[in-house]
PDB file of C-alpha atoms in Angstrom:
ATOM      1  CA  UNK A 409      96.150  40.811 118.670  1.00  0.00           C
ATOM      2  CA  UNK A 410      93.711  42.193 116.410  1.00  0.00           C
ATOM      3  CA  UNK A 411      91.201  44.229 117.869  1.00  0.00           C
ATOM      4  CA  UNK A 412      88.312  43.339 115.257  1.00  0.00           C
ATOM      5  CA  UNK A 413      87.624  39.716 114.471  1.00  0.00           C
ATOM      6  CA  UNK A 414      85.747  37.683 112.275  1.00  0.00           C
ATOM      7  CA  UNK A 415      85.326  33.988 112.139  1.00  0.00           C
ATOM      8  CA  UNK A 416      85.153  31.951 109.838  1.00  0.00           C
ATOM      9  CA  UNK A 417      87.661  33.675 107.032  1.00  0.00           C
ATOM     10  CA  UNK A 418      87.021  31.796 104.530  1.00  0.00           C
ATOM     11  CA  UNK A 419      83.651  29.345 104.008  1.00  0.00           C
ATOM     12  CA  UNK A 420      82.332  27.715 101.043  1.00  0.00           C
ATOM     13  CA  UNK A 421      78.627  26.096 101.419  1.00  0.00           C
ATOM     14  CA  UNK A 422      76.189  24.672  99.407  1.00  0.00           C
ATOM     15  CA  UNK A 423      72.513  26.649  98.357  1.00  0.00           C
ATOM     16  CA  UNK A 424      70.006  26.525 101.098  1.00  0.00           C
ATOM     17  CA  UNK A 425      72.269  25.829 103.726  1.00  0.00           C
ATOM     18  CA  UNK A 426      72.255  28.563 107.545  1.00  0.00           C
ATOM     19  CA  UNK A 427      75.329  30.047 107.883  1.00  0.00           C
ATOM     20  CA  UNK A 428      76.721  32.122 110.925  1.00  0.00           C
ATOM     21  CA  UNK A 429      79.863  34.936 110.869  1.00  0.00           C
ATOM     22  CA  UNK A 430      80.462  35.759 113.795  1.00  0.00           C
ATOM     23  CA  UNK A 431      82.860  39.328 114.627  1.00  0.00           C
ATOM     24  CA  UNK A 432      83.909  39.880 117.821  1.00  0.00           C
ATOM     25  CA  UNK A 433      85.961  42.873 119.063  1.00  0.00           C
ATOM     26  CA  UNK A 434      88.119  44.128 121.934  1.00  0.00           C
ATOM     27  CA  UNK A 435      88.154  48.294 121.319  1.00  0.00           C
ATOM     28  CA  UNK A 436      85.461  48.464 123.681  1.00  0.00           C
ATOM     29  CA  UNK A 437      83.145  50.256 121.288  1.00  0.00           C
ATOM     30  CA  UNK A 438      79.302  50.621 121.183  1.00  0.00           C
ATOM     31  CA  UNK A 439      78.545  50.387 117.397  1.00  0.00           C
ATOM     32  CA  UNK A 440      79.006  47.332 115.146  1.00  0.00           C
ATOM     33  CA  UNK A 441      77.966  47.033 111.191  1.00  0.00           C
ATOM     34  CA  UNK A 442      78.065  44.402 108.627  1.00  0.00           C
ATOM     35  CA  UNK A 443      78.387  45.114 105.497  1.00  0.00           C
ATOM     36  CA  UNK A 444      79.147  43.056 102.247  1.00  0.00           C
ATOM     37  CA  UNK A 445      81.690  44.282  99.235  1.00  0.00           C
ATOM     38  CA  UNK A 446      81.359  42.895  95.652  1.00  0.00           C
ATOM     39  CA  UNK A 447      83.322  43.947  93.338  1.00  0.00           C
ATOM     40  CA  UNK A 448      82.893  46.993  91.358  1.00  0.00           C
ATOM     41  CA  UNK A 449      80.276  48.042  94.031  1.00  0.00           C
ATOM     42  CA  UNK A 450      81.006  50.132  96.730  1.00  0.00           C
ATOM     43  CA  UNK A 451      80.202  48.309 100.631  1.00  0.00           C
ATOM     44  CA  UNK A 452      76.839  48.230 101.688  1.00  0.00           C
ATOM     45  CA  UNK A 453      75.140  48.102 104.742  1.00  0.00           C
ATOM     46  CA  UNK A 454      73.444  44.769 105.883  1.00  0.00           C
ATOM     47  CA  UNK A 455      72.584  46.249 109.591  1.00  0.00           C
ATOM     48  CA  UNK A 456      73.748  47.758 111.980  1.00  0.00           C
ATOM     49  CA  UNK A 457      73.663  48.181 116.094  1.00  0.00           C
ATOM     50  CA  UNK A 458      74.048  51.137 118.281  1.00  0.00           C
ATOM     51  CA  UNK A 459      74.243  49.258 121.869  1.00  0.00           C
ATOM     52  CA  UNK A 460      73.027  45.611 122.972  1.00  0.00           C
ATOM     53  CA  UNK A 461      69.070  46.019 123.044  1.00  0.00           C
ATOM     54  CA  UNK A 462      69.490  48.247 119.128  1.00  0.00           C
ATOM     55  CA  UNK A 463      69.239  46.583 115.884  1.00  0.00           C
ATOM     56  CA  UNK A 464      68.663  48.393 112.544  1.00  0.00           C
ATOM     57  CA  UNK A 465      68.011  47.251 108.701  1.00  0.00           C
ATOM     58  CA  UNK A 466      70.628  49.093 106.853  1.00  0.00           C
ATOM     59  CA  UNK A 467      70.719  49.439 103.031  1.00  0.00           C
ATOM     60  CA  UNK A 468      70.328  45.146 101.832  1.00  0.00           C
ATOM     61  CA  UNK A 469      69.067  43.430 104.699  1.00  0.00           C
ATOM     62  CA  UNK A 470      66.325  41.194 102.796  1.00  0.00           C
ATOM     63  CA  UNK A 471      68.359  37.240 103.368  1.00  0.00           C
ATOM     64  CA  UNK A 472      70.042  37.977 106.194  1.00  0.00           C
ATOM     65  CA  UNK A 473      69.568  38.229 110.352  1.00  0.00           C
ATOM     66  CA  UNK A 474      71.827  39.677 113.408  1.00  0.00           C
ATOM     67  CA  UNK A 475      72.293  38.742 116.708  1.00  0.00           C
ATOM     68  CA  UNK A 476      73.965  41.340 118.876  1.00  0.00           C
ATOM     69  CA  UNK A 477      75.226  39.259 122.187  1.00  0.00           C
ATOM     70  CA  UNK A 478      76.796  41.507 123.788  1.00  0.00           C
ATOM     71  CA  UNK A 479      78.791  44.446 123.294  1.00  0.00           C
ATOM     72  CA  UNK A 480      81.828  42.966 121.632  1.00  0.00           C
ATOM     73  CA  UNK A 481      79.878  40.237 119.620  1.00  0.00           C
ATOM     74  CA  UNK A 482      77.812  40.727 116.715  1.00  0.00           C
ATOM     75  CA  UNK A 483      76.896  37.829 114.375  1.00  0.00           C
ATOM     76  CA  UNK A 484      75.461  38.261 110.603  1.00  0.00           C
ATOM     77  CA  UNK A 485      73.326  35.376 110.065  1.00  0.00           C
ATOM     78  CA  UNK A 486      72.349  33.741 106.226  1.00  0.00           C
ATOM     79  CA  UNK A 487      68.619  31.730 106.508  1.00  0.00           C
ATOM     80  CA  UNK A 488      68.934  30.091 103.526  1.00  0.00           C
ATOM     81  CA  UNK A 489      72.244  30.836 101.642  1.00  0.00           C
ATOM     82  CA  UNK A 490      71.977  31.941  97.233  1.00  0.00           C
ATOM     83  CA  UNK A 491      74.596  32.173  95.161  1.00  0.00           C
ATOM     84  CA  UNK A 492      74.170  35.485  94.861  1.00  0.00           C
ATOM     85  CA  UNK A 493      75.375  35.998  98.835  1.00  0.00           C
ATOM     86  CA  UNK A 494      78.717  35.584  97.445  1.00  0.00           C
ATOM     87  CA  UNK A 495      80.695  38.059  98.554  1.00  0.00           C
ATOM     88  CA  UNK A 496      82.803  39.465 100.691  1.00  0.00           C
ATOM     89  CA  UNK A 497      81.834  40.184 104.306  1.00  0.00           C
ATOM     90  CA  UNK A 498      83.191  42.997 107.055  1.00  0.00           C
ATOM     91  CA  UNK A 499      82.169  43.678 110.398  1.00  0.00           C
ATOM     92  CA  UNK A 500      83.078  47.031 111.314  1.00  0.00           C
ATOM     93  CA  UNK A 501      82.806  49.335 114.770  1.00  0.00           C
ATOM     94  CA  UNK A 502      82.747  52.665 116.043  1.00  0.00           C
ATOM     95  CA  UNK A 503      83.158  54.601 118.910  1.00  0.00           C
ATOM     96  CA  UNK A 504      79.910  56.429 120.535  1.00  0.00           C
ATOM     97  CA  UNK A 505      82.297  59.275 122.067  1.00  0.00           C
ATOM     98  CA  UNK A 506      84.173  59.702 119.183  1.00  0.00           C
ATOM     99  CA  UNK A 507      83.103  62.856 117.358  1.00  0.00           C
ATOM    100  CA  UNK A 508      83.880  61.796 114.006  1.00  0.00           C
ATOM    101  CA  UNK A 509      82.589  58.437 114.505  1.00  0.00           C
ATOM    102  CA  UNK A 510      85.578  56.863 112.760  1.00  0.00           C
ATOM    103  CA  UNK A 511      85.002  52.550 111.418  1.00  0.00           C
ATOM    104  CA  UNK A 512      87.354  50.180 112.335  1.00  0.00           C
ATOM    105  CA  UNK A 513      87.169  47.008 110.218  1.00  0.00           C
ATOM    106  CA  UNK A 514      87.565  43.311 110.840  1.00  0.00           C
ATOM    107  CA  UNK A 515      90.204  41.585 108.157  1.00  0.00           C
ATOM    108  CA  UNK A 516      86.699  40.420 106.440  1.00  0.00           C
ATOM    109  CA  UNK A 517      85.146  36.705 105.413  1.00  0.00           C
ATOM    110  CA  UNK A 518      85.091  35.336 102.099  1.00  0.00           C
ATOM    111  CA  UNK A 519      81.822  33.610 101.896  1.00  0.00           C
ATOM    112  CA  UNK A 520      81.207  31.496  98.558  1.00  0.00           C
ATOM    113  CA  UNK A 521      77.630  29.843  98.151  1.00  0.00           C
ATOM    114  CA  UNK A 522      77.346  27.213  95.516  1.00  0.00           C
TER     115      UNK A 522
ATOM    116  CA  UNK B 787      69.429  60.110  95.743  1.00  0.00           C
ATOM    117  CA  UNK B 788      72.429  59.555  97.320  1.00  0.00           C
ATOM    118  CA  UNK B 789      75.999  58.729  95.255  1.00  0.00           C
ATOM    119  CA  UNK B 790      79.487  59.150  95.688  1.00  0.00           C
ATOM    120  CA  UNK B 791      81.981  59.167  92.155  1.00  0.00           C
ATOM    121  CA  UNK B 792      85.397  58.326  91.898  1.00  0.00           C
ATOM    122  CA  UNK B 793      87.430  57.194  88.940  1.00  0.00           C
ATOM    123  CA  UNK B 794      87.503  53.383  88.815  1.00  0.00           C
ATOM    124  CA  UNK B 795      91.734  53.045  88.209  1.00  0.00           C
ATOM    125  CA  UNK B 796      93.975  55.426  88.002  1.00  0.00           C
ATOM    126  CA  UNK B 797      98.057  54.866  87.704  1.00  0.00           C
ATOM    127  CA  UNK B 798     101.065  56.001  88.435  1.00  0.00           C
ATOM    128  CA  UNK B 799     105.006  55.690  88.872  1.00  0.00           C
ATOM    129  CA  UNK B 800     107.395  55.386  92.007  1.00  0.00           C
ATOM    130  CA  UNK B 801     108.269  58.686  93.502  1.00  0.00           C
ATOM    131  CA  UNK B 802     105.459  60.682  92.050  1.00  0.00           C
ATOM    132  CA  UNK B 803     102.174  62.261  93.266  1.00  0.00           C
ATOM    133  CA  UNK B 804      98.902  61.538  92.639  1.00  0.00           C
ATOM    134  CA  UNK B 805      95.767  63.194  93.396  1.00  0.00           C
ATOM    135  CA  UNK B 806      92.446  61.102  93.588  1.00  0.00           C
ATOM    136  CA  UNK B 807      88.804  62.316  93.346  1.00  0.00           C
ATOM    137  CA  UNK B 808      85.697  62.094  94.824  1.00  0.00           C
ATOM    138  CA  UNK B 809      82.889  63.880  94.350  1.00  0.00           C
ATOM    139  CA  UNK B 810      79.494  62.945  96.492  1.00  0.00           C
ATOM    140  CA  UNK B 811      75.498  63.982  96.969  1.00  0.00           C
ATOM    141  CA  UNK B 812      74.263  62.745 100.263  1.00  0.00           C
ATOM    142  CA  UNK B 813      71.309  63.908 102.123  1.00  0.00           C
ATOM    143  CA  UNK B 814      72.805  65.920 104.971  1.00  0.00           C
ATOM    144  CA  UNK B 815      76.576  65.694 105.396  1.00  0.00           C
ATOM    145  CA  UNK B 816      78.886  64.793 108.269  1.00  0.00           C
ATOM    146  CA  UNK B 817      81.850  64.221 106.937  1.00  0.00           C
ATOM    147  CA  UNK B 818      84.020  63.074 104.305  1.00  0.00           C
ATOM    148  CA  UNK B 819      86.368  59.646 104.828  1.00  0.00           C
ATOM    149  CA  UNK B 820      89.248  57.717 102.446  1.00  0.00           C
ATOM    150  CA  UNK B 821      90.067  54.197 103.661  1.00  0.00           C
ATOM    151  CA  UNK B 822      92.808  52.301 101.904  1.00  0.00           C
ATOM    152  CA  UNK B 823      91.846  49.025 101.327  1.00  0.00           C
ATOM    153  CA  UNK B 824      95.200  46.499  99.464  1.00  0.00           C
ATOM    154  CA  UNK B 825      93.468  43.442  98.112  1.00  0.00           C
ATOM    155  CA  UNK B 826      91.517  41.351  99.981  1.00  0.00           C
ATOM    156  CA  UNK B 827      92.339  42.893 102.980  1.00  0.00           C
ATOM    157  CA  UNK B 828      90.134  45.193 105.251  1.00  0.00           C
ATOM    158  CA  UNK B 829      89.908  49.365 104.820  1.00  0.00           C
ATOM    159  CA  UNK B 830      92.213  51.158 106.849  1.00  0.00           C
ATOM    160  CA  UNK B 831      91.104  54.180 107.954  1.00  0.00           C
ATOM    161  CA  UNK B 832      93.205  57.427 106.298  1.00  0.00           C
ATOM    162  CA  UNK B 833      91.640  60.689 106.816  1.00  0.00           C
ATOM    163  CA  UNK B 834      88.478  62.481 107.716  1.00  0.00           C
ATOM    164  CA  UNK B 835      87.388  65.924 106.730  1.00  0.00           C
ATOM    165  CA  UNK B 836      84.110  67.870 107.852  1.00  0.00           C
ATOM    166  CA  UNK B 837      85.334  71.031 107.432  1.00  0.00           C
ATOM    167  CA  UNK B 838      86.574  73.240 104.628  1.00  0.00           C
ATOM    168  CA  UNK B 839      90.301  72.652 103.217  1.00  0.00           C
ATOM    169  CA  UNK B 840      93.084  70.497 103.667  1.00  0.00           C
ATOM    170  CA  UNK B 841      94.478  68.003 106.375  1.00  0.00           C
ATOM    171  CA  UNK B 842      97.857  66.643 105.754  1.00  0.00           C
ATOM    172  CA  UNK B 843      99.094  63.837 107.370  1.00  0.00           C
ATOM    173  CA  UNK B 844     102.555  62.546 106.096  1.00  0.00           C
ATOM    174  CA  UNK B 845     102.771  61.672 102.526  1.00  0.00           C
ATOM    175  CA  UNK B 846      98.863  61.851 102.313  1.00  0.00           C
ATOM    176  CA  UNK B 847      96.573  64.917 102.322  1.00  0.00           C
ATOM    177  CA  UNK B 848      92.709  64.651 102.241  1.00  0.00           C
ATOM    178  CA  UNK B 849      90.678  67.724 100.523  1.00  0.00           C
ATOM    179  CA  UNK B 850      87.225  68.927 101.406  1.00  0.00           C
ATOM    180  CA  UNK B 851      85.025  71.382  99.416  1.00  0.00           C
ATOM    181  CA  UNK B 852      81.685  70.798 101.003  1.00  0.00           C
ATOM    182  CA  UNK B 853      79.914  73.771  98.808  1.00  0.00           C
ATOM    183  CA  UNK B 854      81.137  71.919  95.337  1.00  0.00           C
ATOM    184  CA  UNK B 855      80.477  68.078  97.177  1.00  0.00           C
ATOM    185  CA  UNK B 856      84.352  67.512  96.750  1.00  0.00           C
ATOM    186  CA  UNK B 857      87.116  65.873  98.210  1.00  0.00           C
ATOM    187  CA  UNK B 858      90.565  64.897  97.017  1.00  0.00           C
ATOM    188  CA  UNK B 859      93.076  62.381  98.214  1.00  0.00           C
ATOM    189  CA  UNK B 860      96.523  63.634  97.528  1.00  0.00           C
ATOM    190  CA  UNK B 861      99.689  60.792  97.941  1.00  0.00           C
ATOM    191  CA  UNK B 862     103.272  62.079  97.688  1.00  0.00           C
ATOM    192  CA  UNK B 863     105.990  60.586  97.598  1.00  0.00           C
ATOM    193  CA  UNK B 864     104.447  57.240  96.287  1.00  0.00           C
ATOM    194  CA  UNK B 865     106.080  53.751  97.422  1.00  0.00           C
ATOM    195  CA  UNK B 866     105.234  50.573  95.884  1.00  0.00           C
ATOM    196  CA  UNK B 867     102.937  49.817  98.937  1.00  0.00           C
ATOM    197  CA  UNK B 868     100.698  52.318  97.944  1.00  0.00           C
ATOM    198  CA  UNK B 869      99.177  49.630  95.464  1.00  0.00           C
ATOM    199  CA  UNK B 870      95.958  49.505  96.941  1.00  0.00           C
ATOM    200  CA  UNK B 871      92.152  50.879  96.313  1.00  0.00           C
ATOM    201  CA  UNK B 872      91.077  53.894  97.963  1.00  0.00           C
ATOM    202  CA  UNK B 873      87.438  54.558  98.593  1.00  0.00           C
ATOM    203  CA  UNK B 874      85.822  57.791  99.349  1.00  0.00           C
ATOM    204  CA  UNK B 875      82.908  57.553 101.798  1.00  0.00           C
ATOM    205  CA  UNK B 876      80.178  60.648 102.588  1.00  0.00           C
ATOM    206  CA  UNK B 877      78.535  60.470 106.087  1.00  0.00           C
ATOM    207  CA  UNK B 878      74.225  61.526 105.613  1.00  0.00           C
ATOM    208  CA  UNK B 879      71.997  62.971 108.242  1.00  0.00           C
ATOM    209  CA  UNK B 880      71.635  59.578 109.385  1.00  0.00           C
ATOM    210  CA  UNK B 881      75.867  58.880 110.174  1.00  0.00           C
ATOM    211  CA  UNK B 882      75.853  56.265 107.630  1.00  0.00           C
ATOM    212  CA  UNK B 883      78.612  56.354 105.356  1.00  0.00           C
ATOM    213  CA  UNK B 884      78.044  56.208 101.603  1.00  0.00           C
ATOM    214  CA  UNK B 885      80.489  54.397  99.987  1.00  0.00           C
ATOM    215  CA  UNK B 886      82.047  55.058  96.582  1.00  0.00           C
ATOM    216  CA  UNK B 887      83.194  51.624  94.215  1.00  0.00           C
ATOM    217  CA  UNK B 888      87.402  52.686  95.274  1.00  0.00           C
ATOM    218  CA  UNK B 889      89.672  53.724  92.890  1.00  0.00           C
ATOM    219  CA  UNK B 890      92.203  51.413  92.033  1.00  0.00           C
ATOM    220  CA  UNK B 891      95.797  52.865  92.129  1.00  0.00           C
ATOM    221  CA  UNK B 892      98.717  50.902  90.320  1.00  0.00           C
ATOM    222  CA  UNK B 893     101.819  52.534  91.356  1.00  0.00           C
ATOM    223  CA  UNK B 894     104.923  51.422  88.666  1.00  0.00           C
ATOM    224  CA  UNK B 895     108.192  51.610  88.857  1.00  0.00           C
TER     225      UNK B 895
END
């Protein structure tokens, strides 16, 4: 079994509409990201979170929202979906005792906004 | 500001070895990644480097010069599977990783 997952892998939607991804993940780690890829751009941070109770804007948060459940859950939230949220998604993790603090991806959603 | 450079595609045949470049400014440094990502797929994680010099691990090496902001990727032996995009990421002050676009490697046969 994978130890990163994201659901759903695929969505299409419609402008305006509230979407949830939702990554959960069984390594037992502390941190959890989200970023997006498009292409010919390197990833970029949406936010991130340290432990339960920490949230943090990272690099393009302006659109989106994250819930952190508990430690192995971490959903990216879209208010009000634009086309230009059309992209693909990755939750990611790391380990707070790892010294290199190493990112494990999730196999990633393709999110499509019409 | 912050930036990381690598060459957008680069290309090269069964057998061979290629060496891929990265080159990076962050504010504070804590270490130099390369992910493999195939298409559509997530990054794998490949190598990390904080110090100086190089870390081999099979049929890929990973480069650091932190004084020049350098790293190299170096693939030997290259199998068709190797078709993939490799991106370079720079950890700042702040452990965030910097990413670079990934260089796209076409290996032919």
């Amino acid at each position: 079994d994978a130890d990163v997952t994201q659901t759903p892998r695929n969505r299409i939607t419609k402008t305006g509409k509230r979407i949830m991804l939702e990554c959960s993940q069984t390594k037992g780690h502390d941190r959890m990201y989200w970023y997006r890829q498009d292409p010919g751009l390197g990833l970029r941070l949406i936010y991130y979170s340290f432990d339960v109770k920490d949230i943090n804007k990272g690099e393009i948060s302006d659109g989106y929202s994250v819930s952190r459940q508990a430690q192995a859950k971490f959903s990216l939230s879209l208010e009000s979906a634009i086309p230009n949220q059309t992209a693909l998604y990755f939750c990611a993790t790391s380990d707070l005792g790892d010294s290199t603090d190493t990112q494990y991806f999730g196999p990633g959603t393709r999110l499509t906004v019409l | 500001g912050q930036n990381i450079d690598q060459p957008t595609e680069m290309t090269a045949t069964e057998g061979a070895i290629v060496q891929i470049n990265c080159t990076y400014q962050t504010s504070g440094f804590n270490g130099l990644f390369w992910y493999q990502q195939h298409a559509g797929e997530a990054p794998t994680f490949l190598s990390y480097n904080v110090l100086d010099g190089l870390e081999e691990k099979g049929r890929f090496s990973s480069f650091l010069s932190r004084s020049k902001g350098y790293s190299y990727l170096l693939l030997k032996e290259l199998q068709m599977k190797d078709s993939a995009s490799y991106l370079c990421a720079s950890m700042d002050s702040n452990y965030q990783l910097i990413w670079g676009a990934g260089t796209k490697l076409i290996i032919k046969p």
